[in-house]
Amino acid sequence: GAGVSQSPRYKVAKRGQDVALRCDPISGHVSLFWYQQALGQGPEFLTYFQNEAQLDKSGLPSDRFFAERPEGSVSTLKIQRTQQEDSAVYLCASSLGDRGRGELFFGEGSRLTVL
Amino acid sequence: TQLLEQSPQFLSIQEGENLTVYCNSSSVFSSLQWYRQEPGEGPVLLVTVVTGGEVKKLKRLTFQFGDARKDSSLHITAAQPGDTGLYLCAGAQGAAGNKLTFGGGTRVLVKP
C-alpha cells in the first residue's frame, strides 16, 4: 500500500479481554516499530523488528504485551488481560533501512480504550 | 519522566504571529527529529538535524540543533491556521538508529 496501515482504528475492550492490533508496513520496509502514545503525551517506544527478528523489546511494559512479525511484513501487537492503564493510541512505524535508518513513516494508530 | 522536555506544553497565538518551541535534554543525541501530528493521525516527519549548531529552514519553519547536541528549537514565522497541531521532538542515540525517544509534545493552536 501507499502508507503504513493499522487496524482496527478504534478498539473498546472490557478489562481482562485480550486484544490484537495489526500493522501493515510499507512494502519492502525492513524496520518496524511499535510505539504507545498516552493521551496528551509523546509516543513511547515499545519494540523493534528488523525483518522477522524482534531485536529490541525493552519498551514492552509487561509480559502481557507480545509482538510478532513472522514473515517480516505484517506485524501484530497482542495485549493479554487488558487493564485500564493500557488505554492509549498504539502507533506502528516502518522505515526502509535496517536499524530504523531512513525516514520513519507512521500509521494513523489504533486507539485502544479499556473499560 | 520524559528524557526530552518540550516547552511550552501549549501555545495559542493569532495568525501572523511568530512562535518558538523548545526541546531540551541532559543527554546527547546523534540526531534529532521534529514531527507534526494532527488529531487522529500519526506523526509526520518535518526535519532531521544531525550536526551540532546546524540550522535548517523549511519555508516558514526554522530548526536549530544546539552545539552540544542536547537541545533544539523550532521557530515558526508568521504562523497560519494550517500550522495548528502537536509538535514533537525526538532524539536518536548512537547505534540505536531510529529507536526514538520522544518529548511530551507542544500543542500549537493558531487562530485566524
PDB file of C-alpha atoms in Angstrom:
ATOM      1  CA  GLY A   1       0.000   0.000   0.000  1.00  0.00           C
ATOM      2  CA  ALA A   2       0.886   3.660  -0.159  1.00  0.00           C
ATOM      3  CA  GLY A   3       1.443   4.070   3.556  1.00  0.00           C
ATOM      4  CA  VAL A   4       1.512   2.255   6.878  1.00  0.00           C
ATOM      5  CA  SER A   5      -1.901   0.793   7.566  1.00  0.00           C
ATOM      6  CA  GLN A   6      -3.185  -0.090  11.031  1.00  0.00           C
ATOM      7  CA  SER A   7      -6.324  -1.884  12.141  1.00  0.00           C
ATOM      8  CA  PRO A   8      -8.589  -1.592  13.913  1.00  0.00           C
ATOM      9  CA  ARG A   9      -8.569   2.204  14.144  1.00  0.00           C
ATOM     10  CA  TYR A  10     -10.612   2.036  17.328  1.00  0.00           C
ATOM     11  CA  LYS A  11     -10.999  -0.780  19.806  1.00  0.00           C
ATOM     12  CA  VAL A  12     -13.001  -0.843  23.011  1.00  0.00           C
ATOM     13  CA  ALA A  13     -12.258  -3.741  25.330  1.00  0.00           C
ATOM     14  CA  LYS A  14     -13.537  -4.771  28.714  1.00  0.00           C
ATOM     15  CA  ARG A  15     -10.859  -5.132  31.361  1.00  0.00           C
ATOM     16  CA  GLY A  16      -9.427  -8.610  31.189  1.00  0.00           C
ATOM     17  CA  GLN A  17     -10.063  -9.159  27.482  1.00  0.00           C
ATOM     18  CA  ASP A  18      -7.300  -9.916  25.001  1.00  0.00           C
ATOM     19  CA  VAL A  19      -6.782  -7.624  22.008  1.00  0.00           C
ATOM     20  CA  ALA A  20      -4.764  -7.845  18.800  1.00  0.00           C
ATOM     21  CA  LEU A  21      -3.650  -4.834  16.817  1.00  0.00           C
ATOM     22  CA  ARG A  22      -2.414  -5.197  13.265  1.00  0.00           C
ATOM     23  CA  CYS A  23       0.181  -3.213  11.323  1.00  0.00           C
ATOM     24  CA  ASP A  24       0.777  -3.388   7.582  1.00  0.00           C
ATOM     25  CA  PRO A  25       4.044  -1.538   6.893  1.00  0.00           C
ATOM     26  CA  ILE A  26       5.100  -0.008   3.609  1.00  0.00           C
ATOM     27  CA  SER A  27       6.073  -2.800   1.244  1.00  0.00           C
ATOM     28  CA  GLY A  28       9.788  -3.578   1.390  1.00  0.00           C
ATOM     29  CA  HIS A  29      10.449  -1.740   4.619  1.00  0.00           C
ATOM     30  CA  VAL A  30      12.914  -3.651   6.746  1.00  0.00           C
ATOM     31  CA  SER A  31      12.424  -1.922  10.079  1.00  0.00           C
ATOM     32  CA  LEU A  32       9.166  -1.876  12.021  1.00  0.00           C
ATOM     33  CA  PHE A  33       8.490  -0.158  15.333  1.00  0.00           C
ATOM     34  CA  TRP A  34       5.607  -0.103  17.780  1.00  0.00           C
ATOM     35  CA  TYR A  35       5.035   2.946  19.985  1.00  0.00           C
ATOM     36  CA  GLN A  36       2.462   3.659  22.681  1.00  0.00           C
ATOM     37  CA  GLN A  37       1.035   7.176  22.968  1.00  0.00           C
ATOM     38  CA  ALA A  38      -0.993   8.015  26.055  1.00  0.00           C
ATOM     39  CA  LEU A  39      -3.412  10.933  25.910  1.00  0.00           C
ATOM     40  CA  GLY A  40      -1.556  14.253  25.864  1.00  0.00           C
ATOM     41  CA  GLN A  41       1.871  12.591  25.767  1.00  0.00           C
ATOM     42  CA  GLY A  42       4.539  11.880  23.204  1.00  0.00           C
ATOM     43  CA  PRO A  43       4.929   8.349  21.824  1.00  0.00           C
ATOM     44  CA  GLU A  44       6.968   5.861  23.855  1.00  0.00           C
ATOM     45  CA  PHE A  45       8.971   3.045  22.291  1.00  0.00           C
ATOM     46  CA  LEU A  46       7.630  -0.486  22.754  1.00  0.00           C
ATOM     47  CA  THR A  47       9.501  -2.799  20.389  1.00  0.00           C
ATOM     48  CA  TYR A  48      11.515  -3.019  17.172  1.00  0.00           C
ATOM     49  CA  PHE A  49      11.703  -5.614  14.384  1.00  0.00           C
ATOM     50  CA  GLN A  50      14.274  -5.974  11.657  1.00  0.00           C
ATOM     51  CA  ASN A  51      12.517  -8.171   9.127  1.00  0.00           C
ATOM     52  CA  GLU A  52      11.093 -11.027  11.206  1.00  0.00           C
ATOM     53  CA  ALA A  53      13.573 -10.680  14.051  1.00  0.00           C
ATOM     54  CA  GLN A  54      12.474  -8.848  17.172  1.00  0.00           C
ATOM     55  CA  LEU A  55      15.734  -7.113  18.068  1.00  0.00           C
ATOM     56  CA  ASP A  56      14.517  -4.905  20.886  1.00  0.00           C
ATOM     57  CA  LYS A  57      11.533  -5.387  23.170  1.00  0.00           C
ATOM     58  CA  SER A  58      12.824  -3.327  26.042  1.00  0.00           C
ATOM     59  CA  GLY A  59       9.847  -0.956  25.967  1.00  0.00           C
ATOM     60  CA  LEU A  60       7.102  -3.552  26.421  1.00  0.00           C
ATOM     61  CA  PRO A  61       5.551  -2.613  29.788  1.00  0.00           C
ATOM     62  CA  SER A  62       4.770  -6.139  30.975  1.00  0.00           C
ATOM     63  CA  ASP A  63       4.653  -9.759  29.897  1.00  0.00           C
ATOM     64  CA  ARG A  64       1.018  -9.184  28.902  1.00  0.00           C
ATOM     65  CA  PHE A  65       2.351  -7.439  25.794  1.00  0.00           C
ATOM     66  CA  PHE A  66       3.562  -9.561  22.903  1.00  0.00           C
ATOM     67  CA  ALA A  67       4.509  -8.629  19.343  1.00  0.00           C
ATOM     68  CA  GLU A  68       5.338 -10.672  16.297  1.00  0.00           C
ATOM     69  CA  ARG A  69       6.241 -10.234  12.655  1.00  0.00           C
ATOM     70  CA  PRO A  70       6.503 -13.838  11.450  1.00  0.00           C
ATOM     71  CA  GLU A  71       7.137 -13.231   7.751  1.00  0.00           C
ATOM     72  CA  GLY A  72       8.937  -9.919   8.027  1.00  0.00           C
ATOM     73  CA  SER A  73       5.976  -7.921   6.791  1.00  0.00           C
ATOM     74  CA  VAL A  74       2.711  -7.624   8.738  1.00  0.00           C
ATOM     75  CA  SER A  75       3.087  -7.271  12.487  1.00  0.00           C
ATOM     76  CA  THR A  76       0.656  -7.903  15.308  1.00  0.00           C
ATOM     77  CA  LEU A  77       0.767  -6.425  18.787  1.00  0.00           C
ATOM     78  CA  LYS A  78      -1.172  -8.521  21.270  1.00  0.00           C
ATOM     79  CA  ILE A  79      -2.198  -7.407  24.720  1.00  0.00           C
ATOM     80  CA  GLN A  80      -3.476 -10.064  27.073  1.00  0.00           C
ATOM     81  CA  ARG A  81      -5.783  -9.444  30.039  1.00  0.00           C
ATOM     82  CA  THR A  82      -6.096  -5.750  29.248  1.00  0.00           C
ATOM     83  CA  GLN A  83      -6.006  -3.220  32.070  1.00  0.00           C
ATOM     84  CA  GLN A  84      -7.305   0.347  32.142  1.00  0.00           C
ATOM     85  CA  GLU A  85      -3.742   1.707  32.058  1.00  0.00           C
ATOM     86  CA  ASP A  86      -3.323   0.056  28.642  1.00  0.00           C
ATOM     87  CA  SER A  87      -5.708   2.644  27.161  1.00  0.00           C
ATOM     88  CA  ALA A  88      -3.667   4.572  24.606  1.00  0.00           C
ATOM     89  CA  VAL A  89      -3.031   5.003  20.910  1.00  0.00           C
ATOM     90  CA  TYR A  90      -0.714   2.322  19.562  1.00  0.00           C
ATOM     91  CA  LEU A  91       1.371   3.595  16.665  1.00  0.00           C
ATOM     92  CA  CYS A  92       3.228   1.482  14.158  1.00  0.00           C
ATOM     93  CA  ALA A  93       6.067   2.903  12.071  1.00  0.00           C
ATOM     94  CA  SER A  94       8.314   1.492   9.376  1.00  0.00           C
ATOM     95  CA  SER A  95      11.485   2.530   7.585  1.00  0.00           C
ATOM     96  CA  LEU A  96      13.351   1.207   4.589  1.00  0.00           C
ATOM     97  CA  GLY A  97      16.749   0.722   6.196  1.00  0.00           C
ATOM     98  CA  ASP A  98      17.865  -1.640   8.891  1.00  0.00           C
ATOM     99  CA  ARG A  99      18.126  -0.380  12.478  1.00  0.00           C
ATOM    100  CA  GLY A 100      15.436   2.086  11.511  1.00  0.00           C
ATOM    101  CA  ARG A 101      17.663   4.078   9.187  1.00  0.00           C
ATOM    102  CA  GLY A 102      15.906   6.261   6.687  1.00  0.00           C
ATOM    103  CA  GLU A 103      12.725   8.217   7.199  1.00  0.00           C
ATOM    104  CA  LEU A 104      10.264   6.763   9.657  1.00  0.00           C
ATOM    105  CA  PHE A 105       6.681   6.565   8.398  1.00  0.00           C
ATOM    106  CA  PHE A 106       3.905   6.264  10.963  1.00  0.00           C
ATOM    107  CA  GLY A 107       0.469   4.757  10.618  1.00  0.00           C
ATOM    108  CA  GLU A 108      -2.632   6.508  11.903  1.00  0.00           C
ATOM    109  CA  GLY A 109      -2.628   4.420  15.050  1.00  0.00           C
ATOM    110  CA  SER A 110      -5.051   2.116  16.829  1.00  0.00           C
ATOM    111  CA  ARG A 111      -6.860   3.790  19.706  1.00  0.00           C
ATOM    112  CA  LEU A 112      -7.499   1.286  22.499  1.00  0.00           C
ATOM    113  CA  THR A 113      -9.959   2.087  25.276  1.00  0.00           C
ATOM    114  CA  VAL A 114     -10.180  -0.369  28.149  1.00  0.00           C
ATOM    115  CA  LEU A 115     -13.319  -0.063  30.274  1.00  0.00           C
TER     116      LEU A 115
ATOM    117  CA  THR B   1       9.722  11.498  33.236  1.00  0.00           C
ATOM    118  CA  GLN B   2      10.490  12.344  29.618  1.00  0.00           C
ATOM    119  CA  LEU B   3      14.157  12.294  28.635  1.00  0.00           C
ATOM    120  CA  LEU B   4      13.342  15.141  26.259  1.00  0.00           C
ATOM    121  CA  GLU B   5      11.496  18.069  27.777  1.00  0.00           C
ATOM    122  CA  GLN B   6       9.447  20.283  25.498  1.00  0.00           C
ATOM    123  CA  SER B   7       8.248  23.753  26.323  1.00  0.00           C
ATOM    124  CA  PRO B   8       5.779  25.208  26.341  1.00  0.00           C
ATOM    125  CA  GLN B   9       3.246  22.393  26.552  1.00  0.00           C
ATOM    126  CA  PHE B  10       0.576  24.525  24.903  1.00  0.00           C
ATOM    127  CA  LEU B  11       0.715  27.651  22.785  1.00  0.00           C
ATOM    128  CA  SER B  12      -2.194  29.666  21.432  1.00  0.00           C
ATOM    129  CA  ILE B  13      -1.440  32.534  19.073  1.00  0.00           C
ATOM    130  CA  GLN B  14      -3.082  34.665  16.409  1.00  0.00           C
ATOM    131  CA  GLU B  15      -2.446  34.168  12.726  1.00  0.00           C
ATOM    132  CA  GLY B  16       0.635  36.135  11.649  1.00  0.00           C
ATOM    133  CA  GLU B  17       2.470  35.895  14.972  1.00  0.00           C
ATOM    134  CA  ASN B  18       5.763  34.116  15.468  1.00  0.00           C
ATOM    135  CA  LEU B  19       6.346  31.229  17.870  1.00  0.00           C
ATOM    136  CA  THR B  20       9.224  29.156  19.201  1.00  0.00           C
ATOM    137  CA  VAL B  21       9.090  25.663  20.667  1.00  0.00           C
ATOM    138  CA  TYR B  22      11.973  24.305  22.725  1.00  0.00           C
ATOM    139  CA  CYS B  23      13.255  20.777  23.201  1.00  0.00           C
ATOM    140  CA  ASN B  24      15.820  20.200  25.955  1.00  0.00           C
ATOM    141  CA  SER B  25      17.693  17.257  27.395  1.00  0.00           C
ATOM    142  CA  SER B  26      20.668  16.452  29.575  1.00  0.00           C
ATOM    143  CA  SER B  27      21.588  13.685  27.119  1.00  0.00           C
ATOM    144  CA  VAL B  28      23.485  13.916  23.856  1.00  0.00           C
ATOM    145  CA  PHE B  29      21.731  12.731  20.711  1.00  0.00           C
ATOM    146  CA  SER B  30      23.280  11.627  17.430  1.00  0.00           C
ATOM    147  CA  SER B  31      20.362  13.202  15.621  1.00  0.00           C
ATOM    148  CA  LEU B  32      17.146  14.937  16.456  1.00  0.00           C
ATOM    149  CA  GLN B  33      13.914  14.965  14.529  1.00  0.00           C
ATOM    150  CA  TRP B  34      10.840  17.181  14.605  1.00  0.00           C
ATOM    151  CA  TYR B  35       7.401  15.829  13.802  1.00  0.00           C
ATOM    152  CA  ARG B  36       3.948  17.322  13.492  1.00  0.00           C
ATOM    153  CA  GLN B  37       0.937  15.253  14.485  1.00  0.00           C
ATOM    154  CA  GLU B  38      -2.683  16.136  13.777  1.00  0.00           C
ATOM    155  CA  PRO B  39      -5.651  14.617  15.663  1.00  0.00           C
ATOM    156  CA  GLY B  40      -6.329  11.047  14.613  1.00  0.00           C
ATOM    157  CA  GLU B  41      -3.142  10.857  12.570  1.00  0.00           C
ATOM    158  CA  GLY B  42       0.355   9.535  13.086  1.00  0.00           C
ATOM    159  CA  PRO B  43       3.336  11.888  13.424  1.00  0.00           C
ATOM    160  CA  VAL B  44       4.786  13.187  10.160  1.00  0.00           C
ATOM    161  CA  LEU B  45       8.486  13.963   9.894  1.00  0.00           C
ATOM    162  CA  LEU B  46       9.334  17.637   9.319  1.00  0.00           C
ATOM    163  CA  VAL B  47      13.126  17.621   9.584  1.00  0.00           C
ATOM    164  CA  THR B  48      16.181  15.771  10.870  1.00  0.00           C
ATOM    165  CA  VAL B  49      19.186  17.626  12.282  1.00  0.00           C
ATOM    166  CA  VAL B  50      22.445  15.796  12.881  1.00  0.00           C
ATOM    167  CA  THR B  51      25.254  18.319  13.347  1.00  0.00           C
ATOM    168  CA  GLY B  52      25.726  20.454  16.456  1.00  0.00           C
ATOM    169  CA  GLY B  53      24.882  24.069  15.643  1.00  0.00           C
ATOM    170  CA  GLU B  54      23.004  23.065  12.492  1.00  0.00           C
ATOM    171  CA  VAL B  55      20.199  25.300  11.281  1.00  0.00           C
ATOM    172  CA  LYS B  56      17.642  24.091   8.747  1.00  0.00           C
ATOM    173  CA  LYS B  57      14.882  26.076   7.147  1.00  0.00           C
ATOM    174  CA  LEU B  58      11.670  24.671   5.716  1.00  0.00           C
ATOM    175  CA  LYS B  59       9.636  27.571   4.310  1.00  0.00           C
ATOM    176  CA  ARG B  60       8.456  29.465   7.409  1.00  0.00           C
ATOM    177  CA  LEU B  61       9.907  26.902   9.840  1.00  0.00           C
ATOM    178  CA  THR B  62      13.454  27.195  11.195  1.00  0.00           C
ATOM    179  CA  PHE B  63      15.007  24.346  13.134  1.00  0.00           C
ATOM    180  CA  GLN B  64      18.172  24.623  15.204  1.00  0.00           C
ATOM    181  CA  PHE B  65      20.262  21.912  16.863  1.00  0.00           C
ATOM    182  CA  GLY B  66      22.295  23.004  19.858  1.00  0.00           C
ATOM    183  CA  ASP B  67      26.092  22.987  19.673  1.00  0.00           C
ATOM    184  CA  ALA B  68      26.275  20.198  22.253  1.00  0.00           C
ATOM    185  CA  ARG B  69      23.511  18.210  20.503  1.00  0.00           C
ATOM    186  CA  LYS B  70      21.385  18.201  23.654  1.00  0.00           C
ATOM    187  CA  ASP B  71      18.722  20.707  22.687  1.00  0.00           C
ATOM    188  CA  SER B  72      16.810  22.027  19.726  1.00  0.00           C
ATOM    189  CA  SER B  73      14.306  24.683  18.818  1.00  0.00           C
ATOM    190  CA  LEU B  74      11.607  25.139  16.221  1.00  0.00           C
ATOM    191  CA  HIS B  75      10.673  28.672  15.183  1.00  0.00           C
ATOM    192  CA  ILE B  76       7.652  29.423  13.030  1.00  0.00           C
ATOM    193  CA  THR B  77       7.412  32.807  11.344  1.00  0.00           C
ATOM    194  CA  ALA B  78       4.038  34.357  10.514  1.00  0.00           C
ATOM    195  CA  ALA B  79       2.067  31.350  11.745  1.00  0.00           C
ATOM    196  CA  GLN B  80      -1.006  30.239   9.824  1.00  0.00           C
ATOM    197  CA  PRO B  81      -4.025  28.199  10.962  1.00  0.00           C
ATOM    198  CA  GLY B  82      -2.626  25.278   8.958  1.00  0.00           C
ATOM    199  CA  ASP B  83       0.332  25.186  11.371  1.00  0.00           C
ATOM    200  CA  THR B  84      -2.011  24.036  14.147  1.00  0.00           C
ATOM    201  CA  GLY B  85      -1.011  20.669  15.552  1.00  0.00           C
ATOM    202  CA  LEU B  86       1.100  18.767  18.056  1.00  0.00           C
ATOM    203  CA  TYR B  87       4.810  19.329  17.526  1.00  0.00           C
ATOM    204  CA  LEU B  88       7.063  16.536  18.762  1.00  0.00           C
ATOM    205  CA  CYS B  89      10.822  16.404  19.018  1.00  0.00           C
ATOM    206  CA  ALA B  90      12.508  13.018  19.035  1.00  0.00           C
ATOM    207  CA  GLY B  91      16.120  12.063  19.608  1.00  0.00           C
ATOM    208  CA  ALA B  92      18.122   9.088  18.408  1.00  0.00           C
ATOM    209  CA  GLN B  93      21.155   7.851  20.288  1.00  0.00           C
ATOM    210  CA  GLY B  94      24.170   6.099  18.814  1.00  0.00           C
ATOM    211  CA  ALA B  95      23.665   2.810  17.081  1.00  0.00           C
ATOM    212  CA  ALA B  96      20.023   2.690  18.100  1.00  0.00           C
ATOM    213  CA  GLY B  97      19.187   4.225  14.763  1.00  0.00           C
ATOM    214  CA  ASN B  98      15.611   5.305  14.690  1.00  0.00           C
ATOM    215  CA  LYS B  99      14.700   3.916  18.101  1.00  0.00           C
ATOM    216  CA  LEU B 100      13.480   7.327  19.039  1.00  0.00           C
ATOM    217  CA  THR B 101      12.917   8.993  22.382  1.00  0.00           C
ATOM    218  CA  PHE B 102      10.089  11.499  22.052  1.00  0.00           C
ATOM    219  CA  GLY B 103       9.386  14.633  24.001  1.00  0.00           C
ATOM    220  CA  GLY B 104       5.960  15.208  25.519  1.00  0.00           C
ATOM    221  CA  GLY B 105       4.922  17.487  22.658  1.00  0.00           C
ATOM    222  CA  THR B 106       3.835  21.093  22.277  1.00  0.00           C
ATOM    223  CA  ARG B 107       0.286  21.677  21.212  1.00  0.00           C
ATOM    224  CA  VAL B 108       0.077  24.741  18.951  1.00  0.00           C
ATOM    225  CA  LEU B 109      -3.181  26.484  18.118  1.00  0.00           C
ATOM    226  CA  VAL B 110      -3.119  29.253  15.510  1.00  0.00           C
ATOM    227  CA  LYS B 111      -6.323  31.228  15.492  1.00  0.00           C
ATOM    228  CA  PRO B 112      -7.457  33.012  12.331  1.00  0.00           C
TER     229      PRO B 112
END
